[in-house]
Amino acid sequence: MNAFVLNRHGRMVFPSNIMPELDFSTMETLEQLDSVIRRDFETKAPSGTEILERVRTGAYGTRYDLMRDLALNLFWANRFSITMYDKRPTRWADLPRTRSDVFLPVLEPWEEGEAKVTGVQEAYPQLPSKWNEGCEDRIFDILFDVFANRRHHASTLPAVKPTVAEFLEQPGNLTFRLPHYDPDYPVYDYTDILDVSEDIPELEALHRWAMVLHNQYPWERSQVELASVDQLRDDDWVVAFHPRDKEVRAFLRRLRAGTPPRHVAGPRESRPPVRPYPELDVRQRFSVQPRIEALAAVHGDQVCSNDDLIRNTAYNWSPMSADEISSKTGIEQREYSSLPLEELALQAAEAALDKAGRQPEEIGGVLVCTCTSSRLIPSLATYLCGQLGMHQVYAAYDIIAACAGMPYGVADAVRMLQEVERPVLVVCVEKFSDKIGNVRTSRMIFGDGAAALVVGPAPEGTDGDIDYMKTYASGPASEVNSILWPNPEFDNNITVFGPQVKALAGRYLSQMIDELGKLPAPEGRDGSLMDAIDLIVPHQANKTMVIGLAERAGLTADQLYFNIEQVGNTSSASIPLAIHDAVRDGVITEPVRVFAPGFGAGAVAGYAVMRVDPAVVAVQTTSQPQEHGEMPAPAPADEAPSESASEGMREAFT
């Protein structure tokens, strides 16, 4: 499923947020599935009994609040059918009796269902509209039609349905019976769902939810009954469940075979190193001094605002407004790219080489810092060598250091300079938009982007641009695993565990600032190295979090530069992108000494204290991200549309 598409209104839509998909290739046991289902469907969803109790006690303040609970309840009631099976109405006489991949749901009558339906029906018109009465009424009509015609209890549904043969062994089993079935029953087309447009972001999301839930019952719902085997006649229709794809089939086979899950040993207790690792004084340690010859950036070309996130609220998200996202993260928008990761990297590399006035054959090494590349052979670095026409370089490799990618890349480039004495190309690139899935924490934070630096040898007898550098890695296992990708527990999407990330970032940032405070200022100046810093450009992790951590370490917010409000967290690319934007926006207008600390995923950290001359920055003047109204026509949907009957139809870091 596409990470994002643009609908006919030019609005960004995340299909995976509204059309539940689980990656069954990573699941081995029912316990794993139950954990995922509980997280995604149960913890946020009220039962019918709870909805009725809230109605009776006046707990709902607006119609929207009631409708949201109805939708969550219906997603929960469909938690297995919507993620594991295709529903196919079939004549009882035509239903295969012996196949192992055709199932019938066993259902229990919905206790007090009539009272719950009546309670909702009577309560809705008594509640005030929250935003738009007409729009809310349209959405309620869709949701209530599904809710009112539910016949079965939701809490007792098993993930694994009996085959038809197993169903027949228990004559008292109840299943759906339809007296007739119209294969042309109106459903919402895929593009209908994408093209929903409401002025209120929350209502746009809820409208899409309602349409997806409507499509779960593509038959005349008011005629559905629960019937036992002895009540079924040849011309009756039942709803057969078929595994939705080969991964579900394989999962069901694993369950039947009783394949034991793999066992992973727990981590050892973490212990600090026997002695501290020293920072590297580049001028004293190395004979070849590094000069930053160029820095170039490539931003994402699609803007995803906080309102866009709310328009795409997933069924497993807690309620949150666009303003709350801004307050929690400091992010107003993030930039996504319609380009593949390789193209982002290539554009940044070409721009940096052009700004440095270097030809590809002059480059001694290529380092690519990224944590979102799925390219293994060849590495992204060697791929770039080939694309740039570099017949041979001394070394080319990828560095997976996530949010410390730039400090790691610069450190390796400085070391490589000592051996090759010719420029090293360092590319920092990330594309998160297609690796986030429907995880809200990640979706709020991450963006796409690229930046590249040419680090060359300074002319003999002159100072280089890098004063000090240092890298760090590891920590307690909880911090090492604070950000995971791929994560089987979240459908192999990126997962952020906020408290552990904050602990890691706070630990390393405090250590860096303490170390810089003990180092002497350069050029014989008074004070410490920290006192000589003109500007701090930190990894753009989460503005609210980083400011809080910096203040606890003795810094003030006005010492730090952020561009995360506009571009989001681009991990390894965030520091060089921020330096580029500081030059572009006139924050850096003359050579300054910058402290650039990176910290984050994989329990890595690092910094460079370096001189940044705005003259070497290739300020991006083309391909700027566009507002949605200025975007090109949307890309075609990733699945063939059916005939439409519609007529206008885990938390952030802190």
XYZ file of C-alpha atoms in Angstrom:
654
model
C 0.000 0.000 0.000
C 1.353 3.435 -0.898
C 2.776 5.456 1.985
C 0.810 8.485 0.851
C -1.187 9.569 -2.157
C -2.654 12.879 -3.208
C -6.377 12.798 -3.831
C -8.196 14.835 -6.448
C -8.362 17.772 -4.033
C -4.561 17.778 -3.741
C -4.784 16.571 -0.158
C -2.441 14.000 1.301
C -4.014 10.672 2.301
C -2.390 7.721 4.106
C -4.293 4.603 2.971
C -2.760 2.398 5.680
C -4.315 4.618 8.357
C -7.867 3.899 7.291
C -7.658 0.466 5.704
C -6.246 -1.875 8.354
C -3.446 -4.158 7.232
C -1.323 -6.347 9.480
C 1.937 -7.979 8.420
C 1.265 -11.633 9.150
C 4.640 -12.689 7.801
C 6.142 -11.668 11.149
C 3.580 -13.427 13.360
C 4.173 -16.875 14.777
C 1.634 -17.328 17.572
C -1.880 -16.364 18.523
C -0.411 -14.549 21.512
C 1.476 -12.229 19.176
C -1.669 -11.574 17.160
C -3.704 -10.980 20.314
C -1.159 -8.425 21.477
C -1.360 -6.516 18.196
C -5.161 -6.684 18.100
C -5.408 -5.525 21.690
C -3.120 -2.578 20.997
C -4.684 -1.516 17.700
C -8.364 -2.262 18.272
C -9.309 -3.016 21.872
C -7.568 -0.479 24.103
C -9.156 2.521 22.372
C -12.564 0.975 21.642
C -15.545 0.982 24.010
C -17.891 -1.978 24.063
C -21.577 -1.577 23.241
C -22.323 -1.826 26.959
C -19.877 1.003 27.699
C -21.407 3.163 24.976
C -24.873 2.633 26.445
C -23.603 3.481 29.928
C -22.034 6.688 28.640
C -25.278 7.592 26.933
C -27.282 6.997 30.107
C -24.870 8.984 32.285
C -24.593 11.930 29.880
C -20.874 11.349 29.320
C -20.971 12.458 25.677
C -20.542 16.196 25.197
C -21.077 16.321 21.437
C -22.310 14.235 18.540
C -18.738 13.794 17.352
C -17.729 12.164 20.639
C -20.535 9.617 20.302
C -19.793 8.921 16.634
C -16.104 8.389 17.297
C -16.956 5.761 19.904
C -19.353 4.069 17.490
C -16.641 3.859 14.841
C -14.049 2.496 17.263
C -16.539 -0.086 18.480
C -17.199 -1.203 14.909
C -13.501 -1.471 14.076
C -13.131 -3.618 17.188
C -16.119 -5.766 16.177
C -14.400 -6.328 12.821
C -10.879 -6.698 14.211
C -10.251 -10.142 12.710
C -12.423 -10.037 9.622
C -11.004 -6.694 8.486
C -7.376 -7.768 8.948
C -7.409 -11.480 8.069
C -10.278 -12.393 5.780
C -12.234 -11.505 2.677
C -15.986 -11.926 3.156
C -17.724 -13.649 0.258
C -21.474 -14.251 0.340
C -22.097 -17.737 -1.053
C -25.196 -19.862 -1.591
C -25.334 -22.554 1.059
C -25.708 -25.214 -1.631
C -22.569 -23.947 -3.405
C -20.334 -23.646 -0.354
C -17.338 -26.047 -0.409
C -17.610 -28.506 2.493
C -14.076 -29.907 2.658
C -11.645 -27.150 1.760
C -9.145 -26.125 4.429
C -9.095 -22.455 3.409
C -12.829 -21.659 3.514
C -14.224 -20.694 6.908
C -17.523 -19.812 8.522
C -17.723 -17.429 11.478
C -19.348 -18.755 14.644
C -21.392 -15.956 16.174
C -23.240 -15.290 19.396
C -26.384 -13.118 19.504
C -25.745 -9.559 20.660
C -27.122 -9.332 24.177
C -29.154 -6.181 24.800
C -28.306 -5.097 21.277
C -31.711 -3.517 20.775
C -31.341 -1.417 23.922
C -27.888 -0.219 22.859
C -29.084 0.687 19.391
C -32.113 2.525 20.750
C -29.966 4.363 23.298
C -27.622 5.651 20.598
C -30.479 6.530 18.261
C -32.241 8.600 20.934
C -29.099 10.222 22.299
C -27.628 11.492 19.038
C -30.221 14.191 18.192
C -30.130 15.438 21.792
C -26.408 16.173 21.619
C -25.012 19.422 20.186
C -23.044 19.408 16.978
C -19.341 19.981 17.523
C -18.476 21.601 14.190
C -20.882 21.085 11.298
C -24.352 19.654 11.856
C -25.020 18.659 8.250
C -21.694 16.909 7.824
C -22.007 15.144 11.163
C -25.499 13.929 10.289
C -24.254 12.425 7.019
C -21.474 10.556 8.782
C -23.793 9.389 11.556
C -26.221 7.932 9.023
C -23.454 5.708 7.606
C -22.146 4.617 10.995
C -25.531 4.045 12.578
C -26.723 1.923 9.667
C -23.815 -0.454 10.383
C -24.136 -0.295 14.181
C -27.913 -0.706 14.244
C -27.840 -3.837 12.099
C -25.171 -5.684 14.025
C -26.492 -9.061 15.049
C -23.580 -10.599 16.924
C -21.639 -10.144 20.111
C -18.171 -8.666 19.513
C -16.247 -9.749 22.592
C -16.263 -13.500 21.878
C -14.984 -13.506 18.308
C -12.023 -15.847 17.718
C -9.219 -15.006 15.304
C -9.236 -18.469 13.776
C -12.578 -19.436 12.278
C -13.680 -23.051 11.836
C -13.583 -24.566 8.404
C -16.964 -25.496 6.939
C -16.405 -29.131 7.931
C -15.603 -28.085 11.508
C -18.632 -25.825 11.572
C -20.885 -28.697 10.529
C -19.644 -30.820 13.417
C -21.436 -28.502 15.872
C -25.095 -28.267 14.767
C -25.808 -25.486 17.287
C -23.285 -23.080 15.764
C -24.795 -19.834 14.494
C -23.570 -17.908 11.466
C -24.798 -15.155 9.132
C -27.795 -15.978 6.946
C -28.907 -13.709 4.100
C -32.241 -14.504 2.423
C -30.860 -12.999 -0.798
C -27.714 -11.275 -1.978
C -27.214 -8.512 -4.517
C -23.629 -8.576 -5.879
C -24.150 -4.973 -7.008
C -24.943 -3.758 -3.508
C -23.532 -0.202 -3.288
C -20.094 0.112 -1.727
C -17.589 2.926 -1.622
C -14.858 2.767 -4.205
C -11.227 3.106 -3.139
C -11.021 6.512 -4.783
C -14.285 7.594 -3.114
C -12.627 7.017 0.243
C -9.432 8.818 -0.745
C -11.331 11.780 -2.195
C -13.346 12.591 0.927
C -13.016 16.284 1.656
C -14.371 17.982 4.761
C -13.483 21.383 6.148
C -12.889 19.947 9.610
C -9.903 17.525 9.668
C -11.437 15.361 12.400
C -14.640 14.945 10.414
C -12.751 14.075 7.255
C -11.012 11.234 9.096
C -14.265 10.029 10.650
C -16.021 10.125 7.283
C -13.375 7.805 5.828
C -13.693 5.467 8.801
C -17.444 5.280 8.238
C -17.005 4.423 4.565
C -14.515 1.647 5.301
C -16.872 0.191 7.923
C -19.819 0.356 5.519
C -17.809 -1.726 3.065
C -17.413 -4.493 5.641
C -21.058 -5.468 5.133
C -21.788 -5.234 1.390
C -25.319 -6.595 1.577
C -28.755 -5.580 2.825
C -27.922 -5.515 6.513
C -31.448 -5.218 7.828
C -32.259 -8.670 6.372
C -29.367 -10.502 8.049
C -30.133 -13.177 10.640
C -28.115 -15.601 12.714
C -28.965 -19.188 11.790
C -27.801 -22.655 12.769
C -26.929 -25.465 10.374
C -30.337 -27.112 10.579
C -32.007 -23.805 9.656
C -30.001 -23.241 6.476
C -31.591 -24.024 3.107
C -29.890 -24.459 -0.238
C -30.926 -21.017 -1.515
C -29.884 -19.196 1.654
C -26.703 -17.164 1.493
C -23.963 -17.446 4.109
C -20.857 -15.312 4.492
C -17.762 -17.390 3.812
C -14.445 -16.119 5.119
C -11.380 -16.576 2.899
C -7.793 -15.667 3.936
C -7.114 -12.273 2.456
C -3.594 -13.105 1.195
C -0.865 -15.731 1.204
C 0.656 -14.420 4.442
C -2.590 -15.002 6.346
C -2.788 -18.511 4.844
C 0.771 -19.215 5.968
C 0.016 -17.885 9.471
C -3.022 -20.135 9.783
C -0.945 -23.105 8.618
C 1.691 -22.318 11.251
C -0.985 -22.248 13.927
C -2.418 -25.597 12.838
C 1.047 -27.138 12.701
C 1.861 -25.857 16.180
C 5.207 -24.387 15.112
C 7.061 -23.318 18.285
C 8.064 -19.635 18.437
C 11.699 -18.630 18.319
C 13.353 -17.869 21.628
C 15.601 -14.841 22.050
C 17.815 -14.575 25.108
C 17.463 -11.477 27.257
C 20.155 -8.761 27.360
C 23.010 -8.714 29.805
C 23.325 -5.957 32.379
C 25.000 -2.907 30.828
C 28.185 -1.605 32.403
C 30.076 1.627 31.635
C 33.493 1.472 29.907
C 36.567 0.998 32.094
C 37.672 4.543 31.251
C 36.076 7.424 29.271
C 36.678 7.798 25.558
C 38.434 11.079 24.791
C 37.154 13.667 22.364
C 39.308 14.141 19.265
C 41.145 17.442 18.926
C 41.293 17.459 15.142
C 44.055 20.078 14.854
C 46.311 18.223 17.248
C 45.446 14.672 16.248
C 45.508 14.785 12.445
C 48.043 16.033 9.934
C 45.546 16.585 7.114
C 43.116 19.251 8.235
C 39.522 18.986 6.955
C 37.904 21.831 5.053
C 34.152 21.889 4.365
C 34.140 22.714 0.677
C 30.397 22.536 0.124
C 27.075 21.730 1.731
C 23.916 21.172 -0.298
C 20.389 20.153 0.682
C 17.343 18.597 -0.949
C 14.031 19.074 0.827
C 10.964 16.914 0.467
C 8.598 18.151 -2.224
C 5.310 17.415 -0.413
C 4.164 19.274 2.681
C 2.333 17.256 5.329
C 0.817 19.652 7.847
C -0.520 18.806 11.285
C -4.011 19.223 9.853
C -3.091 16.590 7.262
C -2.227 14.206 10.077
C -5.568 14.795 11.764
C -7.380 14.279 8.452
C -5.665 10.897 8.391
C -6.277 9.906 11.991
C -5.989 6.131 12.244
C -8.446 3.927 14.115
C -5.716 3.123 16.673
C -4.785 6.727 17.520
C -5.753 8.547 20.685
C -7.565 11.826 20.053
C -5.203 14.698 19.381
C -5.592 18.057 17.654
C -3.191 19.762 15.270
C -2.365 22.311 17.978
C -1.581 19.535 20.448
C 0.846 17.957 17.968
C 2.569 21.321 17.619
C 2.746 21.792 21.388
C 4.032 18.270 21.993
C 6.680 18.184 19.269
C 7.261 21.744 18.057
C 6.420 20.557 14.534
C 3.938 22.455 12.356
C 4.549 20.368 9.250
C 6.922 17.769 7.904
C 8.168 17.352 4.342
C 7.761 14.115 2.408
C 9.336 13.282 -0.907
C 7.748 11.776 -3.988
C 11.252 10.696 -5.033
C 12.903 7.419 -4.051
C 15.680 7.542 -1.471
C 18.355 6.949 -4.117
C 17.236 9.962 -6.143
C 17.205 12.217 -3.078
C 20.763 11.150 -2.299
C 21.902 11.602 -5.894
C 20.464 15.109 -6.173
C 22.150 16.191 -2.934
C 25.474 14.669 -4.024
C 25.399 16.357 -7.438
C 24.542 19.724 -5.893
C 27.373 19.460 -3.361
C 29.931 18.486 -6.007
C 28.787 21.343 -8.207
C 29.052 23.859 -5.350
C 32.545 22.590 -4.460
C 33.633 22.763 -8.089
C 34.736 19.139 -7.899
C 34.551 16.512 -10.598
C 33.565 12.946 -9.640
C 37.043 11.638 -10.443
C 38.543 13.950 -7.804
C 36.599 12.299 -4.975
C 38.465 9.822 -2.801
C 35.556 8.268 -0.926
C 31.776 8.283 -0.631
C 29.989 7.815 2.687
C 26.211 7.619 2.929
C 24.592 8.101 6.321
C 21.077 6.682 6.412
C 18.861 4.435 8.492
C 16.009 4.124 5.996
C 17.687 2.506 3.008
C 16.502 -0.984 2.123
C 19.319 -1.303 -0.419
C 21.955 -3.824 0.667
C 23.782 -4.847 -2.506
C 25.150 -2.609 -3.827
C 25.269 -0.225 -0.891
C 23.738 3.175 -1.479
C 27.232 4.658 -1.379
C 28.553 2.425 -4.144
C 25.323 2.950 -6.089
C 26.002 6.699 -5.998
C 29.552 6.098 -7.199
C 28.189 4.317 -10.234
C 25.542 6.955 -10.928
C 28.057 9.781 -10.567
C 30.551 8.116 -12.909
C 33.233 7.437 -10.323
C 35.284 4.665 -11.884
C 37.106 3.945 -8.621
C 37.258 5.415 -5.130
C 39.309 4.476 -2.089
C 36.214 3.416 -0.135
C 32.433 3.696 -0.360
C 30.065 2.419 2.304
C 26.875 3.152 4.193
C 26.826 4.216 7.833
C 23.772 3.300 9.875
C 24.002 5.737 12.769
C 20.499 7.184 12.481
C 20.185 10.542 14.225
C 23.944 10.761 14.792
C 24.570 10.067 11.115
C 26.199 13.392 10.266
C 28.680 13.382 13.186
C 29.543 9.759 12.383
C 29.937 10.545 8.684
C 32.080 13.619 9.263
C 34.276 11.685 11.726
C 34.874 8.913 9.186
C 35.521 11.465 6.450
C 38.192 13.175 8.572
C 39.900 9.845 9.193
C 39.710 8.894 5.520
C 41.304 12.207 4.545
C 44.451 11.156 6.353
C 44.841 8.211 4.007
C 43.605 9.512 0.660
C 44.356 13.258 0.963
C 41.535 14.072 -1.416
C 37.894 15.109 -0.898
C 35.361 12.788 0.657
C 31.675 13.058 -0.226
C 29.355 12.595 2.769
C 25.652 12.181 1.963
C 23.005 12.187 4.695
C 19.636 11.019 3.412
C 16.399 9.672 4.848
C 12.980 8.730 3.522
C 10.673 7.904 6.419
C 7.327 8.528 4.761
C 7.083 4.969 3.410
C 8.270 3.288 6.634
C 5.878 4.764 9.169
C 2.659 2.850 8.580
C -0.149 3.893 10.908
C 2.000 4.448 14.016
C 1.050 7.910 15.255
C 4.249 8.607 17.178
C 6.381 8.132 14.085
C 3.929 9.842 11.747
C 3.943 12.971 13.913
C 7.717 13.252 13.976
C 9.508 12.019 10.874
C 10.038 13.561 7.437
C 12.146 13.060 4.308
C 15.197 14.943 3.094
C 18.834 14.814 2.079
C 22.011 16.835 2.443
C 25.554 16.327 1.241
C 28.934 17.696 2.273
C 32.238 17.696 0.463
C 34.971 17.435 3.086
C 38.337 18.105 1.508
C 41.907 18.714 2.679
C 42.614 22.280 3.757
C 45.524 23.976 1.999
C 48.772 23.204 3.746
C 49.535 25.610 6.539
C 45.912 26.690 7.019
C 43.426 25.754 9.681
C 40.675 23.322 8.915
C 36.996 23.777 9.672
C 36.572 21.084 12.323
C 37.873 21.704 15.845
C 36.650 18.680 17.792
C 34.603 15.587 17.096
C 33.435 12.596 19.033
C 31.082 9.659 18.653
C 29.276 7.507 21.204
C 27.225 4.325 21.045
C 25.164 1.938 23.129
C 23.511 2.072 26.520
C 21.068 -0.084 28.445
C 19.166 -2.472 26.169
C 15.960 -0.456 26.673
C 17.685 2.586 25.149
C 19.414 0.610 22.407
C 15.943 -0.572 21.351
C 14.196 2.757 21.920
C 13.522 3.174 18.201
C 13.060 0.065 16.086
C 12.834 -0.533 12.371
C 11.711 -2.942 11.164
C 9.591 -3.877 14.175
C 7.461 -7.036 13.828
C 5.233 -5.866 16.671
C 4.200 -2.854 14.565
C 3.887 -4.456 11.140
C 7.596 -3.896 10.493
C 7.162 -0.131 10.618
C 9.271 2.312 12.607
C 8.326 2.367 16.280
C 9.302 4.973 18.866
C 9.344 4.277 22.599
C 9.267 7.804 23.960
C 10.551 7.588 27.558
C 13.558 5.498 26.523
C 14.426 7.891 23.682
C 14.216 10.831 26.049
C 16.461 9.085 28.577
C 19.024 8.318 25.872
C 18.983 11.834 24.413
C 19.218 13.458 27.833
C 22.123 11.254 28.898
C 24.221 11.860 25.801
C 23.389 15.574 25.420
C 24.347 16.275 29.047
C 27.582 14.321 28.584
C 28.492 16.289 25.460
C 27.839 19.678 27.038
C 29.783 18.706 30.140
C 32.739 17.593 28.025
C 32.746 20.779 25.950
C 32.612 22.811 29.140
C 35.902 21.226 30.262
C 37.743 21.778 26.982
C 39.677 25.017 26.418
C 38.449 27.625 23.993
C 40.388 27.571 20.693
C 42.878 30.166 19.498
C 43.987 30.889 23.063
C 40.714 32.587 23.985
C 39.444 32.717 27.540
C 36.798 30.332 28.790
C 35.795 26.917 27.597
C 35.058 25.484 24.184
C 31.360 25.732 25.072
C 31.805 29.481 25.636
C 33.293 29.820 22.147
C 30.274 28.302 20.391
C 28.344 30.825 18.271
C 25.366 28.618 17.437
C 24.104 25.175 18.437
C 22.439 23.217 15.631
C 21.201 20.030 17.308
C 19.663 16.985 15.739
C 16.071 18.016 15.081
C 14.471 15.254 17.137
C 11.560 16.944 18.863
C 11.795 20.666 19.556
C 9.893 20.559 22.822
C 12.009 17.695 24.125
C 15.380 19.048 22.990
C 14.763 22.514 24.460
C 13.777 20.932 27.765
C 16.877 18.726 27.813
C 19.146 21.621 26.805
C 17.762 23.883 29.509
C 18.365 21.192 32.113
C 21.960 21.048 30.892
C 22.388 24.798 31.394
C 21.660 26.125 27.895
C 18.976 28.547 26.775
C 16.552 28.104 23.879
C 17.969 31.114 22.000
C 21.344 29.367 21.716
C 19.782 26.643 19.563
C 18.640 26.759 15.945
C 15.637 24.730 14.804
C 14.003 24.147 11.464
C 12.010 21.123 12.672
C 8.838 23.228 12.654
C 8.855 23.066 8.852
C 10.683 19.853 7.904
C 10.169 17.424 10.785
C 12.790 14.991 12.038
C 14.936 13.728 9.163
C 17.359 11.752 11.354
C 20.830 11.671 9.774
C 19.921 14.514 7.393
C 18.523 16.803 10.090
C 21.698 18.649 11.144
C 23.010 19.494 7.644
C 19.483 20.374 6.499
C 19.185 22.725 9.482
C 22.576 24.329 8.714
C 21.441 24.860 5.125
C 18.187 26.449 6.278
C 19.993 28.661 8.805
C 22.044 30.070 5.924
C 19.030 30.322 3.627
C 16.998 32.176 6.241
C 19.769 34.596 7.191
C 20.509 33.166 10.626
C 24.085 32.413 9.561
C 25.468 35.359 7.566
C 29.178 35.055 8.306
C 31.541 32.259 9.366
C 30.504 30.905 12.762
C 31.577 28.136 15.107
C 28.774 25.579 15.314
C 28.248 22.815 17.850
C 26.315 20.059 16.062
C 25.196 17.281 18.434
C 23.321 14.226 17.160
C 21.621 11.624 19.337
C 18.902 9.059 18.971
C 17.902 5.786 17.377
C 20.059 2.775 17.977
C 21.542 4.430 21.071
C 24.110 6.406 19.113
C 25.314 9.958 19.516
C 28.078 12.219 18.351
C 29.039 15.797 17.705
C 31.243 18.015 15.630
C 32.456 21.472 16.613
C 33.083 23.087 13.272
C 33.364 26.330 11.391
C 30.497 26.951 8.988
C 31.062 29.510 6.245
C 27.783 30.455 4.527
C 29.729 30.911 1.280
C 30.112 27.135 0.886
C 26.382 26.425 1.275
C 24.468 25.825 -1.948
C 21.201 27.506 -1.028
C 18.287 25.606 -2.509
C 16.255 27.866 -4.766
C 14.240 25.315 -6.788
C 11.979 22.347 -6.101
C 10.759 23.873 -2.873
C 7.950 21.993 -1.130
C 4.571 23.138 -2.378
C 1.381 23.718 -0.494
C -1.259 21.158 -1.404
C -3.218 23.606 -3.540
C -0.176 24.026 -5.804
C 0.643 20.332 -6.122
C 0.588 18.439 -9.371
C -2.176 15.990 -10.102
C -2.212 13.048 -7.708
C -0.481 9.828 -8.584
C -2.820 7.049 -9.643
C -4.213 4.873 -6.866
C -2.344 1.657 -6.193
C -5.262 -0.638 -6.788
C -7.862 -0.861 -9.488
C -11.104 0.904 -8.556
C -14.339 -0.987 -8.587
C -17.604 0.348 -9.911
C -18.765 3.005 -7.484
C -22.300 3.460 -6.258
C -21.304 6.596 -4.383
C -22.671 9.977 -5.081
C -20.487 12.111 -2.946
C -20.340 9.235 -0.627
C 2.895 4.277 20.473
C 2.917 8.735 21.850
C 5.446 11.258 20.933
C 8.772 11.438 22.509
C 7.561 13.323 25.539
